[in-house]
Short mmCIF file of C-alpha atoms in Angstrom, two decimals:
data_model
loop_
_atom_site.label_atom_id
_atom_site.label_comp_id
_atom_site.label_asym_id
_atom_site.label_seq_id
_atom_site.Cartn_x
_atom_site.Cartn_y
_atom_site.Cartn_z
CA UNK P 1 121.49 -223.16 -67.77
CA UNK P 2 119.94 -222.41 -70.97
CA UNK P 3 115.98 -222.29 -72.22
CA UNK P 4 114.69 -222.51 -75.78
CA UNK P 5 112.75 -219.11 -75.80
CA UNK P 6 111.39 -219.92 -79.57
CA UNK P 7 110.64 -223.58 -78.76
CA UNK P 8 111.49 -226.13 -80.37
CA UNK P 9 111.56 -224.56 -83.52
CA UNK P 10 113.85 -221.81 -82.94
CA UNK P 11 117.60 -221.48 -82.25
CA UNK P 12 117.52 -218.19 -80.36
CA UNK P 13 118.57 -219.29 -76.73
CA UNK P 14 118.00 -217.14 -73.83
CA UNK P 15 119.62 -217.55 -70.75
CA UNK P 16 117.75 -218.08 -67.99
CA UNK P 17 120.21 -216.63 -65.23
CA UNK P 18 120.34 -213.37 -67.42
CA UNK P 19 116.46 -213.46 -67.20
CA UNK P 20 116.44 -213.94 -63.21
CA UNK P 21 119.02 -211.21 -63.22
CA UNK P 22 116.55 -208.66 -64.93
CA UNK P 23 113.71 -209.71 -62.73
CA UNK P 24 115.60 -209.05 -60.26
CA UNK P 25 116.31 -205.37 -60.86
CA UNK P 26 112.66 -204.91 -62.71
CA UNK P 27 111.49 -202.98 -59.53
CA UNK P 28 114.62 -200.17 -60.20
CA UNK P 29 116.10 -200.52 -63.57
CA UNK P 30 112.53 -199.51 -66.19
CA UNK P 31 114.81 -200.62 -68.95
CA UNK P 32 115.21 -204.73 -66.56
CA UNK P 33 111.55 -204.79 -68.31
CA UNK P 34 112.13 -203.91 -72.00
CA UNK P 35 115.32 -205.79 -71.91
CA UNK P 36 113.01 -209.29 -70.87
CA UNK P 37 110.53 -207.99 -73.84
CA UNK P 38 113.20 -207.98 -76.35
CA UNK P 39 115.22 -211.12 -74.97
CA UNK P 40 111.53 -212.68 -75.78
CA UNK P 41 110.30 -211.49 -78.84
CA UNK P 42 111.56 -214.48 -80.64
CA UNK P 43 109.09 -216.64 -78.73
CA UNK P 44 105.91 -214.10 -79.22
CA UNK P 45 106.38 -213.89 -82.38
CA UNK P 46 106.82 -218.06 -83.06
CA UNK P 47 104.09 -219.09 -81.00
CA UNK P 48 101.79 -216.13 -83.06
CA UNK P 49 102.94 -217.54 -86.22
CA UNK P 50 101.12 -220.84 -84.99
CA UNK P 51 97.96 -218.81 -84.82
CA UNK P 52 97.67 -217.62 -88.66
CA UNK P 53 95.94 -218.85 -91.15
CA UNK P 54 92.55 -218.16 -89.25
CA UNK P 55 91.92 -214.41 -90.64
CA UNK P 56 94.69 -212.17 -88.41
CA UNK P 57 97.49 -210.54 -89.73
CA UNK P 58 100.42 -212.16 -88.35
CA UNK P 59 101.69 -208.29 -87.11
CA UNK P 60 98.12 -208.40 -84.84
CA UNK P 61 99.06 -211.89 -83.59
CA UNK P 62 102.50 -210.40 -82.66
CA UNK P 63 100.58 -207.31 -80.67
CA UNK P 64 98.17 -210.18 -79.08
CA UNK P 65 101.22 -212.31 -77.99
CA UNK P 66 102.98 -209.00 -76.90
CA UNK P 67 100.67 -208.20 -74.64
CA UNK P 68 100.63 -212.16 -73.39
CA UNK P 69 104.03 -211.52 -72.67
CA UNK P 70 103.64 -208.42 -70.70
CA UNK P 71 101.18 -209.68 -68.93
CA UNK P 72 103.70 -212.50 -68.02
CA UNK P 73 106.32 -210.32 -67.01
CA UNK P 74 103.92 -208.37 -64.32
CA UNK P 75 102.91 -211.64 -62.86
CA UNK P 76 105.62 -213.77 -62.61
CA UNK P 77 106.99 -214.77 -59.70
CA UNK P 78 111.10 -215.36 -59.98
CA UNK P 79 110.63 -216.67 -56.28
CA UNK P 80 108.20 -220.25 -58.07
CA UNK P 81 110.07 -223.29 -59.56
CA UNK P 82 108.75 -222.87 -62.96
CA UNK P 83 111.09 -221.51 -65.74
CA UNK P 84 109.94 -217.86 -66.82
CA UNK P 85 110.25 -219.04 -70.64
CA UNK P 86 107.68 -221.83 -69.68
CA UNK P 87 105.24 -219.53 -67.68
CA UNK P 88 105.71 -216.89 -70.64
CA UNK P 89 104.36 -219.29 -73.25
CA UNK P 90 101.63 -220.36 -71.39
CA UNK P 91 100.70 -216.90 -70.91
CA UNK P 92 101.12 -215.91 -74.15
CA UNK P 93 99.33 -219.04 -76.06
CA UNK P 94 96.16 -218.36 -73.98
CA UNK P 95 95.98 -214.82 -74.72
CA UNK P 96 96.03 -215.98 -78.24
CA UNK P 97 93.30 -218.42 -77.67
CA UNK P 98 91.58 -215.55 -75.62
CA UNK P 99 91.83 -213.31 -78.30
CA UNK P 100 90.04 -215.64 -80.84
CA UNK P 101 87.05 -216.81 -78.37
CA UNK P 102 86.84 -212.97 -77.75
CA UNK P 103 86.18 -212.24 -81.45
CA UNK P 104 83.49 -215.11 -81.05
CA UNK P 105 85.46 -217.49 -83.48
CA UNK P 106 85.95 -221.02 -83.84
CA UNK P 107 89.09 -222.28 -84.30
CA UNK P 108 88.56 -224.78 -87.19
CA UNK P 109 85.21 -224.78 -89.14
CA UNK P 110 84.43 -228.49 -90.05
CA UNK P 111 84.36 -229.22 -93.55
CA UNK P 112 81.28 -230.73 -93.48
CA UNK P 113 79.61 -227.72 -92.03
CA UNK P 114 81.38 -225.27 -94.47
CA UNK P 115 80.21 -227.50 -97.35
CA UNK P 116 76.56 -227.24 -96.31
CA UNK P 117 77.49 -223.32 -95.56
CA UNK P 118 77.96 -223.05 -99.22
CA UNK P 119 75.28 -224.95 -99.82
CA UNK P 120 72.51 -222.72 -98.11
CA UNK P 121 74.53 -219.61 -99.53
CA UNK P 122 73.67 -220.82 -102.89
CA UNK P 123 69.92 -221.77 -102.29
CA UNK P 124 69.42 -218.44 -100.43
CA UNK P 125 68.73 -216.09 -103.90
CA UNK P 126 66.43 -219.06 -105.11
CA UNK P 127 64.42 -219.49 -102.35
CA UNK P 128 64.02 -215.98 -100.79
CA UNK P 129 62.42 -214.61 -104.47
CA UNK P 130 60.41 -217.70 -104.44
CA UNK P 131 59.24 -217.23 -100.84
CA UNK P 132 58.75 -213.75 -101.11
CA UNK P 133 60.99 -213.38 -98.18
CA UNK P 134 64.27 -215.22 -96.54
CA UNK P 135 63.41 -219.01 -95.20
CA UNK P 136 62.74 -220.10 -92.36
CA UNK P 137 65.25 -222.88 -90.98
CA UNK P 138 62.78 -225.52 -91.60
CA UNK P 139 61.76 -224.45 -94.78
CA UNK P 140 65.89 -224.74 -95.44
CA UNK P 141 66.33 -227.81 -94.09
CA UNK P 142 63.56 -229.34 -96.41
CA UNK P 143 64.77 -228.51 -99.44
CA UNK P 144 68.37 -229.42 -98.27
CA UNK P 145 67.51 -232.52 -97.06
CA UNK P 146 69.07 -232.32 -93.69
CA UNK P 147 67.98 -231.98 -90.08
CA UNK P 148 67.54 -228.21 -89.00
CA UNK P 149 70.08 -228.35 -86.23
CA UNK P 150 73.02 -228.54 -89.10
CA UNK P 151 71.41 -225.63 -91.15
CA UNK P 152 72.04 -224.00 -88.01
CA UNK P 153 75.32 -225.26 -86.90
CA UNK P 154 76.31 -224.52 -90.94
CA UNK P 155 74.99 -220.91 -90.78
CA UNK P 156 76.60 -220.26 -87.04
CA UNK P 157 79.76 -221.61 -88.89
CA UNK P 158 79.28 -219.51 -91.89
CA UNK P 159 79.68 -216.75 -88.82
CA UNK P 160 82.79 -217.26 -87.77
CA UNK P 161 84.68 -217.28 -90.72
CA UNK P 162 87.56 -214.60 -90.66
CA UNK P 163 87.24 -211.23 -90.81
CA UNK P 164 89.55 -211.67 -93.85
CA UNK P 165 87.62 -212.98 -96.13
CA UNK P 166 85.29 -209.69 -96.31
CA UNK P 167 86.73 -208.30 -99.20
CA UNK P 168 87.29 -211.73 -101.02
CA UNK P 169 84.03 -213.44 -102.89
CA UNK P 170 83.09 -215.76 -100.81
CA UNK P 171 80.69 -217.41 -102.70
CA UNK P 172 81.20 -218.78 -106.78
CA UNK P 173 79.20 -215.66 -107.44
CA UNK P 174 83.02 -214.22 -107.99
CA UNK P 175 82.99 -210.43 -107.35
CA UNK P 176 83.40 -208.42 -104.16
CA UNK P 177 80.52 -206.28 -102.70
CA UNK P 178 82.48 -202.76 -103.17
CA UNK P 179 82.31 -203.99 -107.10
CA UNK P 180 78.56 -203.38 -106.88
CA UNK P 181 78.43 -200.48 -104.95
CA UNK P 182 80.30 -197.84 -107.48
CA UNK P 183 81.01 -194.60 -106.50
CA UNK P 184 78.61 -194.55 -103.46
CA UNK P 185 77.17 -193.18 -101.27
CA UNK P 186 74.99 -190.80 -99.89
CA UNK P 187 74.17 -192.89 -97.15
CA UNK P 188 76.77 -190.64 -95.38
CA UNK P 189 74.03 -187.96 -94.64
CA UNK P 190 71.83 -189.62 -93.47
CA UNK P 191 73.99 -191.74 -91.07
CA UNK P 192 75.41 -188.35 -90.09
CA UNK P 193 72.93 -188.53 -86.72
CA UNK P 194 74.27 -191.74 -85.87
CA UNK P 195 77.43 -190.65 -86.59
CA UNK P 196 77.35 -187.70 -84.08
CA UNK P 197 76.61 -190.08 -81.52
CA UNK P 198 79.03 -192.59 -82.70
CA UNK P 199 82.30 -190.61 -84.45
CA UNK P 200 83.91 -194.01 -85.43
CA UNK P 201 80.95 -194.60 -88.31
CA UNK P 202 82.87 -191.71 -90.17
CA UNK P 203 85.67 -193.94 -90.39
CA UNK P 204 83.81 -196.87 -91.73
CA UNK P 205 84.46 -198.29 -95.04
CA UNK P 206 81.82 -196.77 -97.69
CA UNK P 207 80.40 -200.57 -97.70
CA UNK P 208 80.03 -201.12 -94.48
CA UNK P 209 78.51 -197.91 -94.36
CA UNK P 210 76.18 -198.45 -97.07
CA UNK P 211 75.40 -201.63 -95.65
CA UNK P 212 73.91 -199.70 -92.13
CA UNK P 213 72.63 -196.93 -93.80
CA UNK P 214 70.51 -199.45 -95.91
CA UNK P 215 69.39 -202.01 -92.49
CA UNK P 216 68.90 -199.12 -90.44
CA UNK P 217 67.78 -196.36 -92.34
CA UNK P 218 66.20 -197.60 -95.57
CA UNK P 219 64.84 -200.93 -93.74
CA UNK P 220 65.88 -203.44 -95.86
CA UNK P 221 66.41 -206.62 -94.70
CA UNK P 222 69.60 -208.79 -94.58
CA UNK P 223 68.38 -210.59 -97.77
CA UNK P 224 67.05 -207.64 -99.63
CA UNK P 225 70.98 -205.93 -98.86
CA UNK P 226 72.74 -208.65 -100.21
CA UNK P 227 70.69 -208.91 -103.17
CA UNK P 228 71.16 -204.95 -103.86
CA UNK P 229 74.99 -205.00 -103.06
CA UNK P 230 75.16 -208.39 -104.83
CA UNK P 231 76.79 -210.74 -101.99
CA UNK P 232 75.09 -213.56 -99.87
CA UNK P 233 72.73 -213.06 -96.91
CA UNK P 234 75.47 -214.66 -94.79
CA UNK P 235 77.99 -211.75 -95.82
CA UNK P 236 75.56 -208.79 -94.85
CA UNK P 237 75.08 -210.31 -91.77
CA UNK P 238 78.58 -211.02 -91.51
CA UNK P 239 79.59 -207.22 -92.38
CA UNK P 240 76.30 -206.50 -90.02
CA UNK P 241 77.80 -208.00 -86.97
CA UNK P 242 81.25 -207.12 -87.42
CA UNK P 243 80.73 -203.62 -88.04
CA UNK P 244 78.17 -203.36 -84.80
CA UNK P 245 81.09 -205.03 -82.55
CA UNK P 246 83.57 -202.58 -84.02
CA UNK P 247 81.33 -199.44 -83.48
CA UNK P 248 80.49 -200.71 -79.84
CA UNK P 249 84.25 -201.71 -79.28
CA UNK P 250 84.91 -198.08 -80.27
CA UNK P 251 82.60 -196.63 -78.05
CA UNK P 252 83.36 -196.20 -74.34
CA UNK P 253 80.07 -195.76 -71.87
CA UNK P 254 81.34 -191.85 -71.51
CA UNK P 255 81.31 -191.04 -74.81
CA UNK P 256 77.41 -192.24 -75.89
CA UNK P 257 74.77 -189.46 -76.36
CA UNK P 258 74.22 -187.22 -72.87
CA UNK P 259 71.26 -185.90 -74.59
CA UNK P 260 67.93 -185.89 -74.37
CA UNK P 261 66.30 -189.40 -74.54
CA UNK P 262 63.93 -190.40 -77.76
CA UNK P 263 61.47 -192.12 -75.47
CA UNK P 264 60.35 -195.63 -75.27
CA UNK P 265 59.60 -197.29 -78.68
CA UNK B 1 45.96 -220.90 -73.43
CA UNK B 2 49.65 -220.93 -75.51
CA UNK B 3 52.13 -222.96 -73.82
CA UNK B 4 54.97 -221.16 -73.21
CA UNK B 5 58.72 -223.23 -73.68
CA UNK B 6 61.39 -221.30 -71.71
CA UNK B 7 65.36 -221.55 -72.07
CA UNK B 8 67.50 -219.74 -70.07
CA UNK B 9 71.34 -219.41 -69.44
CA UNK B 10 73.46 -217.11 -67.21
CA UNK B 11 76.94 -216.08 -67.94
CA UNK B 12 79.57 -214.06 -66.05
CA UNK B 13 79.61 -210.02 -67.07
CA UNK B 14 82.81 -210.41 -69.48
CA UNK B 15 82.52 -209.89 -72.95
CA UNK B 16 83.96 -212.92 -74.00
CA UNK B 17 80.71 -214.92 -72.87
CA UNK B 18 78.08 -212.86 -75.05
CA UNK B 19 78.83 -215.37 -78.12
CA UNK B 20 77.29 -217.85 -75.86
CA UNK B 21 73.81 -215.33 -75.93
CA UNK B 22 73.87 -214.79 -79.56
CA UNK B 23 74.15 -218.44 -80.02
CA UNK B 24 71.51 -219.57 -77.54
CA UNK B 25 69.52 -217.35 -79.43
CA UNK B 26 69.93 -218.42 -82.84
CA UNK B 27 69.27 -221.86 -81.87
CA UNK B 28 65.94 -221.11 -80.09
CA UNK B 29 64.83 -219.02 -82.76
CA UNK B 30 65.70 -221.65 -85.18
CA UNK B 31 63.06 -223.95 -83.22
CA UNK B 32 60.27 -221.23 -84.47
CA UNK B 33 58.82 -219.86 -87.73
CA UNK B 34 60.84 -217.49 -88.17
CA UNK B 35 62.82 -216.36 -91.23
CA UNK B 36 66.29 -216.24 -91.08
CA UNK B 37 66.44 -212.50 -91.03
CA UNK B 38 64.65 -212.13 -88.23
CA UNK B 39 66.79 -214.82 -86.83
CA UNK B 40 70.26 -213.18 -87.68
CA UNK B 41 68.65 -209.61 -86.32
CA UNK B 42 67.97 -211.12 -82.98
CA UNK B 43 71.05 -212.60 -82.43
CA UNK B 44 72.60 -208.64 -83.27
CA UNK B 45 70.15 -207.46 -80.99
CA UNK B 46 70.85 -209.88 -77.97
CA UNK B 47 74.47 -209.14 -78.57
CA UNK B 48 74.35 -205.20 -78.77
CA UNK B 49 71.62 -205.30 -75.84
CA UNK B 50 73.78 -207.84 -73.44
CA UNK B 51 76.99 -205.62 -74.44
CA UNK B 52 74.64 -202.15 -73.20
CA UNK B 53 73.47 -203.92 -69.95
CA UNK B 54 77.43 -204.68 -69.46
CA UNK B 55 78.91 -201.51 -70.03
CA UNK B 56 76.53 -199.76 -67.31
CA UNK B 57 76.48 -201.98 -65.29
CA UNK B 58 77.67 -201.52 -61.32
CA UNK B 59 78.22 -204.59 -59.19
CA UNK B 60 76.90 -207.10 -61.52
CA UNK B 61 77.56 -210.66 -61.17
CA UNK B 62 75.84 -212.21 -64.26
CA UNK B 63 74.14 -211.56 -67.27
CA UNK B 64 71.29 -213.83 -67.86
CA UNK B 65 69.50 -214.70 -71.42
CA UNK B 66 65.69 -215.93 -71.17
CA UNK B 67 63.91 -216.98 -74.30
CA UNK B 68 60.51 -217.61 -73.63
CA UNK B 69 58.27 -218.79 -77.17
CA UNK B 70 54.47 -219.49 -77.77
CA UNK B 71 52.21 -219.47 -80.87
CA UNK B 72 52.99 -215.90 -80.27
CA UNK B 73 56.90 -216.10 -81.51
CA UNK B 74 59.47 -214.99 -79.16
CA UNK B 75 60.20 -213.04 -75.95
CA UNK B 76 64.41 -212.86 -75.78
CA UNK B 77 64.90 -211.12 -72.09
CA UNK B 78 68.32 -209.97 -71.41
CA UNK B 79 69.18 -209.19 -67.57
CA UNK B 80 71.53 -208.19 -65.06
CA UNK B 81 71.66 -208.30 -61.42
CA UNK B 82 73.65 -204.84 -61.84
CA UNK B 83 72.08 -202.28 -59.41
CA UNK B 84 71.47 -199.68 -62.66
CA UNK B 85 70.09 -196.39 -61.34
CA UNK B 86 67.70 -194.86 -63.09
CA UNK B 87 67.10 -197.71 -65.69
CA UNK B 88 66.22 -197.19 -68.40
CA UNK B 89 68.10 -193.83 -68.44
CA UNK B 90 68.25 -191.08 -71.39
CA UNK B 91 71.99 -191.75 -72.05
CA UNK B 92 70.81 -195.57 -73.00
CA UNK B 93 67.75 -194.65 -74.64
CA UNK B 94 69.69 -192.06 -76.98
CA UNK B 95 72.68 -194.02 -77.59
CA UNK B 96 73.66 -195.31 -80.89
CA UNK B 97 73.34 -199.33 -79.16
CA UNK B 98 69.52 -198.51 -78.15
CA UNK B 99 69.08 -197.43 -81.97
CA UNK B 100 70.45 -200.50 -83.31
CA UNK B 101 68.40 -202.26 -81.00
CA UNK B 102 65.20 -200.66 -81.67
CA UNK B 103 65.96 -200.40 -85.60
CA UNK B 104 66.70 -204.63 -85.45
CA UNK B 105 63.66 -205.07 -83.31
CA UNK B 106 60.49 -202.68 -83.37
CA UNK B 107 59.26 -204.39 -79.91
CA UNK B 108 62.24 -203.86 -78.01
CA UNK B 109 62.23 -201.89 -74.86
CA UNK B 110 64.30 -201.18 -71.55
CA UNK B 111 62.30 -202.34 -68.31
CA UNK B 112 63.19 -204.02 -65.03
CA UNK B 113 62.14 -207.76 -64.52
CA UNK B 114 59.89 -209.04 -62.35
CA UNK B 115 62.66 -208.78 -59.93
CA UNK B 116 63.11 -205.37 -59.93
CA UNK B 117 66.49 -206.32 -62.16
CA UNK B 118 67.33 -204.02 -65.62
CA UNK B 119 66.54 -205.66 -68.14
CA UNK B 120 66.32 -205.30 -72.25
CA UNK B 121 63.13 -207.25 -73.36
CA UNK B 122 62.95 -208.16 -77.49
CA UNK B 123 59.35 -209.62 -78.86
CA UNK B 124 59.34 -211.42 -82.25
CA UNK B 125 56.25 -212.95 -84.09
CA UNK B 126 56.83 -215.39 -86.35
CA UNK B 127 56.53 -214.36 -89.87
CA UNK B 128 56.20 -210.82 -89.41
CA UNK B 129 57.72 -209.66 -92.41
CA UNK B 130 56.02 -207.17 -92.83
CA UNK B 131 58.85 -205.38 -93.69
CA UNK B 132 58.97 -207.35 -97.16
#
């Protein structure tokens, strides 16, 4: 008997005796296991292709799904009714989905809340020099004219855009934040401390770079960065959070500062 | 006397449940005067300090989010039912997560709850922009 590997949309068949057959020698034969990855990679990479378009390369999607399907492969149990291409796919499509909540991002940002996203993005410059200082939710939700729980539901949205759009405007201001920063930086040297505690900051992008040095070391706030580098407040805090989850993600417990403590602030 | 509000919410120790911190956070702090800097450095801060009481953590079970507010602003207390030795210890207190902390919020400091549990504690008064 024959299963659709790629799903409906495919035409690659796989047979599903041949799969048995390599589960069956998977404890022996290291090669049963690679042979099952490549029988499969037709179905990885069509049910990753359903995942783009949200701000991952399709080649990461692939890697995701890959390791759905390896994860698949260890588990499975040839001994179960259920079909191995069926079990795969389900395996597969929720390490997808996993990989996505992981990242903390919605799936689909309503266009009603991306709308009022845009909206606050464009109010922000306004307001903050008026204020004196960034607004508070209410203070947005005034001049808006909408309740405070969308400002917030608009700027949580305005979060989880992709990753992608970080070096596209994403505002009409047109322009990308490396425009504005020139030849940078010297915010290298004085990150250096950090970066003895934390190696990966050497491999940051200069703006996301400049962008810490200036939070962290100059004390400017989110609003006061993106006016300077010329992007919205929701984009520093964008580059903000996704540069703090990439540090930390690079950082295993072993590897932070042995050293002496700086005391209690 | 201020009346204190209190929200809390406890999640399992994985990673992929922190989002549901930072956003708890953001929406409480939304409910206060408070700008929406301060707001967005909170929610960095609950997220780097509920990702530092995970990575040490031995045994743990849950990590739980309290956000206590008053007239005075905000108390964001992140805990763990971890048994941490030596909490806080000099490898958290010089690593690069305890200087994001502190450099997002001044009042931040590593203590154990009233239960004896570790626990990251984050004050925030509303309007303090002093830094403006």
């Amino acid at each position: 008997m024959t299963v659709g590997a790629t799903g409906s949309s495919g035409s690659t068949k796989v047979d599903d005796a041949t799969v048995l057959e390599l589960f069956d020698r998977i404890e022996d034969d290291p090669t049963a296991r690679e042979s099952i990855v490549v029988l499969f990679q037709p179905l990885t990479e069509y049910l990753a292709r359903r995942f783009t378009g949200r701000g991952e390369a399709l080649d990461d999607l692939i890697q995701v799904a890959n390791v759905g399907l390896l994860g698949a492969i260890d588990r499975f149990d040839p001994e179960r009714e259920v079909q191995f291409s069926t079990y795969a796919a389900a395996t597969i499509v929720g390490e997808l989905k996993r990989h996505f909540r992981d990242k903390g991002w919605t799936i689909r940002v309503p266009r009603r809340l991306q709308e009022l996203g845009l909206r606050v993005n464009r109010l922000l410059p306004a307001i903050s020099q008026e204020l004196g200082r960034s607004p508070t939710v209410t203070e947005l939700a005034v001049r808006l004219e909408v309740d405070e729980e969308e400002v917030v539901d608009a700027m949580e949205a305005a979060q989880v855009y992709s990753t992608m759009s970080l070096d596209a405007p994403i505002n009409d201001e047109g322009g990308t934040a490396l425009d504005a920063l020139g030849e940078l930086d010297p915010s290298m040297e004085r990150l250096d401390e950090w970066a003895s505690i934390a190696p990966a900051i050497r491999e940051l992008p200069p703006r996301e770079r400049h962008v810490l040095y200036l939070r962290f070391f100059r004390g400017l706030t989110q609003s006061e960065i993106a006016e300077q580098i010329g992007v919205s407040q929701m984009h520093v805090s964008r580059i903000l959070a996704q540069t703090l989850r990439l540090l930390r993600g690079s950082l295993g417990p072993e590897q932070v500062s042995q050293e002496g403590a700086q005391g209690s602030p | 006397m201020p009346d204190t509000n209190t929200v809390t919410v406890t999640v399992p120790p994985h990673p992929e449940f922190l989002h549901i911190l930072r956003q708890l956070a953001g929406g409480v702090s939304a409910t206060l005067p408070l700008t929406i800097d301060d707001i967005d450095d909170l929610k960095l801060a609950v997220d780097e300090a509920a990702s530092s009481i995970l990575t040490r953590l031995q045994g743990s079970s849950e990590i739980t989010l309290a956000l206590d507010t008053d007239d005075d602003g905000l108390r964001a207390t992140i805990s763990s039912d971890a048994s941490i030795d030596r909490w806080p210890g000099a490898e958290l207190l010089g690593s690069l997560a305890w200087k994001v902390i502190a450099g997002l919020i001044p009042e931040a400091s590593a203590e154990r709850d009233g239960n004896g549990r570790p626990a990251i504690v984050l004050r925030m008064h509303p309007l303090t922009s002093d830094r403006r």
